[in-house]
Amino acid sequence: MRGKTIIPGLIDAHAHVGGEGDGIPANRSWVLEANLAFGVTTMHDPSNDLEMVFANAEMIRAGAKLGPRLYSTGRILYGAETNFKAQIDSYEDALSSLRRLKAVGAWSAKSYNQQRRDARQMIVKAARELQMQVVPEGGSLYYQNATQILDGHTTVEHNLPPPVLYDDILTVFAQSKLGYTPTLIVSYGSLSGEYYWYQHTNVWENDRLLQFTPRAVIDPRSRRRLMAPEDDFGHILVSQNAKKLADLGGIVNMGAHGQIQGIGAHWETWMLAQGGMTPLEALRAATINPAITFGLDRELGSIEAGKLADLVVLNRNPLENIRNTESVHMVMINGRLLDANLDEVGGTIRRPPFWFAGR
């Protein structure tokens, strides 16, 4: 490791990984392997198919499938009128919904578009009784976000939509100690941050990405890219708000929303730095902060004796330039060391390339 830099494994606090169709888990998933190849060793997915996401999580845990350790809320507790609406009219309704999620393997739940504040409060109370966490989404409604902070949820997912936040909300948010996962990559109220990287980098030429992601996913967004003036990228204002919150003692998390697997976690980290975070602060948002938010910091999020061996070996130092987080040389997950192709170092396991690799 001479000349290398070692950082903790990245933790994506808002990672939509999807899953195989028809309820049949595959032996391999390019989505999971893409994240691991880019140094993401832990993912929290705040919305997924109940059966598939927990089947995949168990396969990973058992060593039957390669990927980051995977946590999820499973199916969201959706308040809008859909065929999967979670009707919360009483505290018993909230308890019943959360018990079902916990029985399948969830330790967190996503309260989303529950229009009544008392319904959201009942979900939080039931979660506390069941020792679960609640990661809500305000759907770009600032006043709903404000009550989520006041009512003691675990996090606020996605950014508060106003481009400038003032001391009143920032102070309350910081003192609440809720986690804030702004997902700059899909920024509310402005042009989403992912388009900045399509405009400023030739994503379709990234060799590592093409080994783990089909061109049918990469090309439509990156080769046929939107171009916009620099001052149209409002995610930078959102990132500046996140920096103000962090300076007041708030906990800001990296969450890449599954927009583009693996490299998206790096974009999100870099965008936090665009708002004024130092490289070290941005790295904390991608490692220890999500671990603290989810109560995993005794096992994950930093390199310490007694913690799980999740490490990323980089060719270049991200403290000198945050963009160096992408220079992944090796990844260690749970003590298992893998090279850049996800072949086991010092072992016999070799990962055959995906059928689309490099095409």
Short mmCIF file of C-alpha atoms in Angstrom, two decimals:
data_model
loop_
_atom_site.label_atom_id
_atom_site.label_comp_id
_atom_site.label_asym_id
_atom_site.label_seq_id
_atom_site.Cartn_x
_atom_site.Cartn_y
_atom_site.Cartn_z
CA MET A 1 0.00 0.00 0.00
CA ARG A 2 3.01 2.32 -0.21
CA GLY A 3 1.92 5.59 -1.80
CA LYS A 4 -1.78 4.76 -1.48
CA THR A 5 -4.49 6.33 0.69
CA ILE A 6 -6.91 4.21 2.69
CA ILE A 7 -10.36 5.50 3.64
CA PRO A 8 -13.38 3.81 5.25
CA GLY A 9 -15.86 2.12 2.93
CA LEU A 10 -18.39 4.58 1.54
CA ILE A 11 -21.92 4.45 2.98
CA ASP A 12 -24.71 5.48 0.62
CA ALA A 13 -27.52 6.62 2.90
CA HIS A 14 -30.13 6.93 0.13
CA ALA A 15 -29.38 4.19 -2.38
CA HIS A 16 -32.11 2.93 -4.69
CA VAL A 17 -30.75 -0.35 -6.02
CA GLY A 18 -33.86 -1.80 -7.63
CA GLY A 19 -33.84 -5.58 -8.04
CA GLU A 20 -34.42 -8.46 -10.36
CA GLY A 21 -37.89 -8.96 -11.77
CA ASP A 22 -40.48 -11.67 -11.22
CA GLY A 23 -39.32 -12.37 -7.68
CA ILE A 24 -36.41 -14.53 -8.78
CA PRO A 25 -33.04 -13.40 -7.37
CA ALA A 26 -30.11 -13.68 -9.75
CA ASN A 27 -26.71 -15.00 -8.72
CA ARG A 28 -25.17 -11.64 -9.61
CA SER A 29 -26.33 -8.04 -9.86
CA TRP A 30 -24.46 -5.43 -11.89
CA VAL A 31 -26.09 -2.74 -9.74
CA LEU A 32 -24.62 -4.16 -6.54
CA GLU A 33 -21.23 -4.92 -8.07
CA ALA A 34 -20.98 -1.46 -9.65
CA ASN A 35 -21.35 0.12 -6.23
CA LEU A 36 -18.79 -2.17 -4.65
CA ALA A 37 -16.31 -1.56 -7.48
CA PHE A 38 -16.52 2.17 -6.72
CA GLY A 39 -15.91 1.66 -3.00
CA VAL A 40 -19.49 1.69 -1.67
CA THR A 41 -19.53 -1.01 0.99
CA THR A 42 -22.85 -0.22 2.73
CA MET A 43 -26.17 0.90 1.26
CA HIS A 44 -29.49 1.95 2.76
CA ASP A 45 -32.35 1.76 0.25
CA PRO A 46 -35.36 3.85 1.33
CA SER A 47 -37.86 2.25 -1.07
CA ASN A 48 -37.78 -1.15 -2.66
CA ASP A 49 -39.75 -4.32 -3.26
CA LEU A 50 -40.07 -6.09 0.08
CA GLU A 51 -39.37 -9.62 -1.10
CA MET A 52 -36.52 -8.83 -3.48
CA VAL A 53 -34.49 -6.38 -1.42
CA PHE A 54 -34.42 -8.53 1.70
CA ALA A 55 -33.74 -11.68 -0.31
CA ASN A 56 -30.74 -9.91 -1.85
CA ALA A 57 -29.64 -8.59 1.54
CA GLU A 58 -29.70 -12.12 2.98
CA MET A 59 -27.82 -13.57 -0.01
CA ILE A 60 -25.11 -10.93 0.39
CA ARG A 61 -24.89 -11.58 4.13
CA ALA A 62 -24.60 -15.33 3.52
CA GLY A 63 -21.85 -14.87 0.92
CA ALA A 64 -24.04 -16.20 -1.90
CA LYS A 65 -23.99 -12.88 -3.77
CA LEU A 66 -21.38 -10.16 -4.12
CA GLY A 67 -22.33 -6.63 -3.14
CA PRO A 68 -22.29 -4.00 -0.42
CA ARG A 69 -24.08 -4.87 2.81
CA LEU A 70 -27.65 -3.88 2.11
CA TYR A 71 -30.30 -2.37 4.38
CA SER A 72 -33.71 -1.14 3.33
CA THR A 73 -37.07 0.16 4.42
CA GLY A 74 -38.69 -2.21 1.97
CA ARG A 75 -41.99 -0.90 0.65
CA ILE A 76 -42.69 2.72 1.55
CA LEU A 77 -45.55 3.77 3.80
CA TYR A 78 -47.13 5.83 1.04
CA GLY A 79 -49.94 8.21 1.88
CA ALA A 80 -51.10 9.13 -1.63
CA GLU A 81 -54.01 7.40 -3.35
CA THR A 82 -52.42 4.35 -4.94
CA ASN A 83 -53.02 0.62 -4.95
CA PHE A 84 -50.31 0.29 -2.28
CA LYS A 85 -51.41 3.15 -0.03
CA ALA A 86 -50.59 2.74 3.66
CA GLN A 87 -53.76 3.96 5.35
CA ILE A 88 -52.80 5.41 8.75
CA ASP A 89 -55.96 6.50 10.57
CA SER A 90 -54.99 5.29 14.03
CA TYR A 91 -52.01 4.34 16.12
CA GLU A 92 -52.89 0.66 15.61
CA ASP A 93 -52.67 1.21 11.85
CA ALA A 94 -49.15 2.57 12.27
CA LEU A 95 -48.11 -0.30 14.54
CA SER A 96 -49.53 -2.87 12.15
CA SER A 97 -47.70 -1.42 9.13
CA LEU A 98 -44.37 -1.26 10.95
CA ARG A 99 -44.71 -4.73 12.45
CA ARG A 100 -45.12 -6.20 8.97
CA LEU A 101 -42.00 -4.39 7.75
CA LYS A 102 -39.95 -5.47 10.75
CA ALA A 103 -41.04 -9.09 10.37
CA VAL A 104 -39.56 -9.18 6.86
CA GLY A 105 -36.23 -7.68 7.92
CA ALA A 106 -36.57 -3.88 7.98
CA TRP A 107 -35.22 -1.82 10.85
CA SER A 108 -36.23 1.42 9.13
CA ALA A 109 -39.41 2.65 7.46
CA LYS A 110 -40.06 5.40 4.95
CA SER A 111 -42.96 7.72 5.68
CA TYR A 112 -43.77 9.33 2.35
CA ASN A 113 -46.61 11.59 1.29
CA GLN A 114 -48.53 10.99 4.50
CA GLN A 115 -50.50 14.21 4.20
CA ARG A 116 -51.72 14.45 7.80
CA ARG A 117 -49.20 15.42 10.44
CA ASP A 118 -50.89 13.26 13.07
CA ALA A 119 -50.44 10.22 10.81
CA ARG A 120 -46.74 11.01 10.48
CA GLN A 121 -46.49 11.39 14.25
CA MET A 122 -48.19 8.03 14.83
CA ILE A 123 -45.64 6.36 12.53
CA VAL A 124 -42.79 7.92 14.51
CA LYS A 125 -44.31 6.84 17.85
CA ALA A 126 -44.89 3.29 16.61
CA ALA A 127 -41.32 3.13 15.30
CA ARG A 128 -39.97 4.13 18.70
CA GLU A 129 -42.02 1.41 20.35
CA LEU A 130 -40.67 -1.17 17.88
CA GLN A 131 -37.09 0.24 17.99
CA MET A 132 -37.18 1.19 14.32
CA GLN A 133 -36.13 4.30 12.45
CA VAL A 134 -38.23 6.54 10.20
CA VAL A 135 -36.71 8.21 7.14
CA PRO A 136 -39.39 10.54 5.72
CA GLU A 137 -39.65 12.39 2.44
CA GLY A 138 -41.43 15.71 2.14
CA GLY A 139 -41.97 15.54 -1.61
CA SER A 140 -40.48 19.05 -2.05
CA LEU A 141 -42.98 20.52 0.45
CA TYR A 142 -40.97 22.76 2.76
CA TYR A 143 -43.60 23.01 5.50
CA GLN A 144 -43.93 19.25 5.65
CA ASN A 145 -40.13 19.01 5.98
CA ALA A 146 -40.25 21.51 8.86
CA THR A 147 -42.76 19.43 10.81
CA GLN A 148 -40.75 16.27 10.13
CA ILE A 149 -37.81 17.95 11.85
CA LEU A 150 -39.96 19.10 14.78
CA ASP A 151 -41.60 15.69 15.20
CA GLY A 152 -38.34 13.78 15.64
CA HIS A 153 -37.87 11.59 12.60
CA THR A 154 -34.51 9.90 12.02
CA THR A 155 -33.62 11.90 8.90
CA VAL A 156 -34.95 14.21 6.27
CA GLU A 157 -34.52 12.61 2.85
CA HIS A 158 -33.94 14.85 -0.19
CA ASN A 159 -33.20 18.52 0.10
CA LEU A 160 -35.32 21.22 1.67
CA PRO A 161 -36.47 22.93 -1.54
CA PRO A 162 -35.83 26.68 -0.87
CA PRO A 163 -32.52 27.68 -2.51
CA VAL A 164 -31.53 29.69 0.57
CA LEU A 165 -32.21 28.59 4.15
CA TYR A 166 -32.05 31.01 7.06
CA ASP A 167 -30.86 30.69 10.65
CA ASP A 168 -34.26 29.78 12.08
CA ILE A 169 -34.71 26.47 10.25
CA LEU A 170 -30.98 25.71 10.15
CA THR A 171 -30.64 26.13 13.92
CA VAL A 172 -33.65 23.95 14.71
CA PHE A 173 -32.49 21.33 12.21
CA ALA A 174 -28.96 21.24 13.64
CA GLN A 175 -30.14 20.99 17.24
CA SER A 176 -32.59 18.21 16.39
CA LYS A 177 -29.63 15.95 15.48
CA LEU A 178 -31.68 14.45 12.65
CA GLY A 179 -29.64 13.28 9.70
CA TYR A 180 -29.93 15.30 6.49
CA THR A 181 -29.51 13.43 3.21
CA PRO A 182 -29.92 16.16 0.56
CA THR A 183 -29.44 13.95 -2.55
CA LEU A 184 -27.95 16.82 -4.55
CA ILE A 185 -27.90 14.47 -7.51
CA VAL A 186 -31.71 14.92 -7.76
CA SER A 187 -32.00 18.35 -6.20
CA TYR A 188 -35.54 19.67 -5.61
CA GLY A 189 -36.27 23.20 -6.80
CA SER A 190 -33.38 23.34 -9.27
CA LEU A 191 -31.59 21.53 -12.04
CA SER A 192 -30.47 18.21 -10.56
CA GLY A 193 -26.79 17.84 -9.85
CA GLU A 194 -26.27 14.72 -11.95
CA TYR A 195 -26.54 16.82 -15.09
CA TYR A 196 -23.53 18.84 -14.00
CA TRP A 197 -21.34 15.75 -14.32
CA TYR A 198 -22.79 14.72 -17.66
CA GLN A 199 -21.96 18.22 -18.90
CA HIS A 200 -18.47 18.40 -17.42
CA THR A 201 -17.19 14.83 -17.84
CA ASN A 202 -17.35 12.24 -20.63
CA VAL A 203 -19.15 9.64 -18.54
CA TRP A 204 -19.44 7.22 -21.44
CA GLU A 205 -15.64 6.92 -21.53
CA ASN A 206 -15.25 5.77 -17.91
CA ASP A 207 -13.75 2.28 -18.25
CA ARG A 208 -14.57 1.11 -14.73
CA LEU A 209 -18.18 2.23 -15.10
CA LEU A 210 -18.52 0.38 -18.41
CA GLN A 211 -17.29 -2.85 -16.83
CA PHE A 212 -20.24 -2.81 -14.44
CA THR A 213 -23.01 -0.82 -16.15
CA PRO A 214 -24.72 -1.51 -19.50
CA ARG A 215 -24.28 1.13 -22.18
CA ALA A 216 -28.06 1.19 -22.53
CA VAL A 217 -28.06 2.83 -19.10
CA ILE A 218 -25.04 5.11 -19.60
CA ASP A 219 -25.39 6.42 -23.14
CA PRO A 220 -28.87 7.98 -23.23
CA ARG A 221 -28.07 10.40 -20.39
CA SER A 222 -24.38 11.00 -20.90
CA ARG A 223 -23.78 11.06 -24.67
CA ARG A 224 -27.06 12.88 -25.41
CA ARG A 225 -26.51 15.28 -22.59
CA LEU A 226 -28.29 18.40 -21.48
CA MET A 227 -26.14 21.55 -21.53
CA ALA A 228 -26.90 24.46 -19.21
CA PRO A 229 -25.22 27.69 -18.04
CA GLU A 230 -23.12 27.29 -14.90
CA ASP A 231 -25.45 29.48 -12.85
CA ASP A 232 -28.39 27.19 -13.63
CA PHE A 233 -26.99 24.43 -11.42
CA GLY A 234 -28.93 25.22 -8.26
CA HIS A 235 -27.67 22.12 -6.47
CA ILE A 236 -24.66 24.24 -5.46
CA LEU A 237 -26.97 26.53 -3.45
CA VAL A 238 -28.48 23.46 -1.81
CA SER A 239 -24.99 22.22 -1.02
CA GLN A 240 -24.13 25.57 0.56
CA ASN A 241 -27.17 25.13 2.83
CA ALA A 242 -25.87 21.69 3.81
CA LYS A 243 -22.50 23.23 4.68
CA LYS A 244 -24.20 25.85 6.89
CA LEU A 245 -26.12 23.07 8.65
CA ALA A 246 -22.94 21.08 9.22
CA ASP A 247 -21.19 24.15 10.63
CA LEU A 248 -24.00 24.44 13.19
CA GLY A 249 -23.49 20.83 14.28
CA GLY A 250 -25.97 19.14 11.94
CA ILE A 251 -25.32 15.70 10.46
CA VAL A 252 -25.18 15.67 6.64
CA ASN A 253 -25.14 12.36 4.76
CA MET A 254 -24.15 11.30 1.27
CA GLY A 255 -27.02 9.72 -0.66
CA ALA A 256 -26.83 9.11 -4.40
CA HIS A 257 -30.46 8.04 -5.05
CA GLY A 258 -29.47 5.29 -7.50
CA GLN A 259 -29.31 7.76 -10.38
CA ILE A 260 -26.11 6.18 -11.65
CA GLN A 261 -24.76 3.29 -9.65
CA GLY A 262 -21.35 3.47 -8.00
CA ILE A 263 -19.94 6.63 -9.49
CA GLY A 264 -23.03 8.50 -8.29
CA ALA A 265 -21.78 8.18 -4.70
CA HIS A 266 -18.62 10.01 -5.72
CA TRP A 267 -20.54 12.72 -7.56
CA GLU A 268 -22.66 13.28 -4.45
CA THR A 269 -19.54 13.56 -2.29
CA TRP A 270 -17.93 16.00 -4.73
CA MET A 271 -21.09 18.12 -4.83
CA LEU A 272 -21.03 18.48 -1.05
CA ALA A 273 -17.56 19.95 -1.52
CA GLN A 274 -18.93 22.32 -4.19
CA GLY A 275 -21.00 23.93 -1.44
CA GLY A 276 -17.96 24.67 0.68
CA MET A 277 -17.27 21.51 2.64
CA THR A 278 -13.60 20.68 3.02
CA PRO A 279 -12.53 17.35 1.53
CA LEU A 280 -12.43 15.90 5.05
CA GLU A 281 -15.97 17.14 5.81
CA ALA A 282 -17.24 15.66 2.54
CA LEU A 283 -15.56 12.35 3.35
CA ARG A 284 -17.22 12.33 6.77
CA ALA A 285 -20.58 12.81 5.05
CA ALA A 286 -19.83 9.73 2.94
CA THR A 287 -18.59 7.52 5.78
CA ILE A 288 -19.03 8.14 9.50
CA ASN A 289 -22.05 10.47 9.33
CA PRO A 290 -24.44 7.91 7.79
CA ALA A 291 -23.14 5.33 10.27
CA ILE A 292 -23.99 7.70 13.15
CA THR A 293 -27.41 8.49 11.65
CA PHE A 294 -28.39 4.82 11.41
CA GLY A 295 -26.79 3.72 14.67
CA LEU A 296 -24.12 1.69 12.90
CA ASP A 297 -21.10 3.70 14.04
CA ARG A 298 -19.91 1.03 16.50
CA GLU A 299 -19.25 -1.25 13.51
CA LEU A 300 -18.87 0.99 10.45
CA GLY A 301 -17.89 4.43 9.18
CA SER A 302 -14.28 4.76 10.32
CA ILE A 303 -11.07 2.75 10.45
CA GLU A 304 -10.70 1.66 14.06
CA ALA A 305 -9.76 -1.47 15.97
CA GLY A 306 -12.86 -3.51 16.68
CA LYS A 307 -14.88 -2.26 13.72
CA LEU A 308 -15.75 -4.26 10.62
CA ALA A 309 -13.01 -4.22 7.98
CA ASP A 310 -14.59 -2.04 5.30
CA LEU A 311 -11.84 -0.13 3.52
CA VAL A 312 -11.17 1.54 0.19
CA VAL A 313 -7.60 1.79 -1.10
CA LEU A 314 -7.13 4.83 -3.33
CA ASN A 315 -4.32 5.62 -5.74
CA ARG A 316 -4.53 9.33 -4.90
CA ASN A 317 -5.25 11.32 -1.74
CA PRO A 318 -8.78 12.79 -1.57
CA LEU A 319 -7.69 15.34 1.04
CA GLU A 320 -5.63 16.98 -1.70
CA ASN A 321 -8.51 16.86 -4.19
CA ILE A 322 -11.92 15.40 -3.35
CA ARG A 323 -12.20 14.10 -6.92
CA ASN A 324 -9.50 11.57 -5.99
CA THR A 325 -12.13 9.43 -4.23
CA GLU A 326 -12.75 7.83 -7.62
CA SER A 327 -9.18 6.49 -7.90
CA VAL A 328 -10.18 3.14 -6.38
CA HIS A 329 -7.36 0.59 -6.36
CA MET A 330 -8.83 -2.06 -4.04
CA VAL A 331 -11.91 -2.54 -1.89
CA MET A 332 -12.17 -4.52 1.33
CA ILE A 333 -15.65 -5.52 2.47
CA ASN A 334 -16.02 -7.30 5.79
CA GLY A 335 -12.36 -8.34 5.66
CA ARG A 336 -12.49 -9.66 2.10
CA LEU A 337 -10.01 -7.83 -0.16
CA LEU A 338 -10.98 -7.32 -3.80
CA ASP A 339 -9.08 -5.67 -6.65
CA ALA A 340 -10.52 -3.13 -9.09
CA ASN A 341 -12.17 -5.95 -11.09
CA LEU A 342 -13.66 -7.40 -7.88
CA ASP A 343 -11.40 -10.45 -8.06
CA GLU A 344 -10.35 -11.66 -4.63
CA VAL A 345 -6.79 -10.66 -3.75
CA GLY A 346 -4.81 -13.65 -2.50
CA GLY A 347 -7.75 -15.94 -3.16
CA THR A 348 -9.05 -18.16 -5.92
CA ILE A 349 -12.32 -16.38 -6.69
CA ARG A 350 -12.35 -14.69 -10.08
CA ARG A 351 -15.28 -12.65 -11.27
CA PRO A 352 -16.15 -13.28 -14.94
CA PRO A 353 -17.06 -10.07 -16.74
CA PHE A 354 -20.69 -9.21 -17.35
CA TRP A 355 -21.91 -9.90 -20.87
CA PHE A 356 -22.08 -6.17 -21.61
CA ALA A 357 -18.67 -5.24 -20.17
CA GLY A 358 -16.72 -2.80 -22.31
CA ARG A 359 -19.22 -2.86 -25.19
#
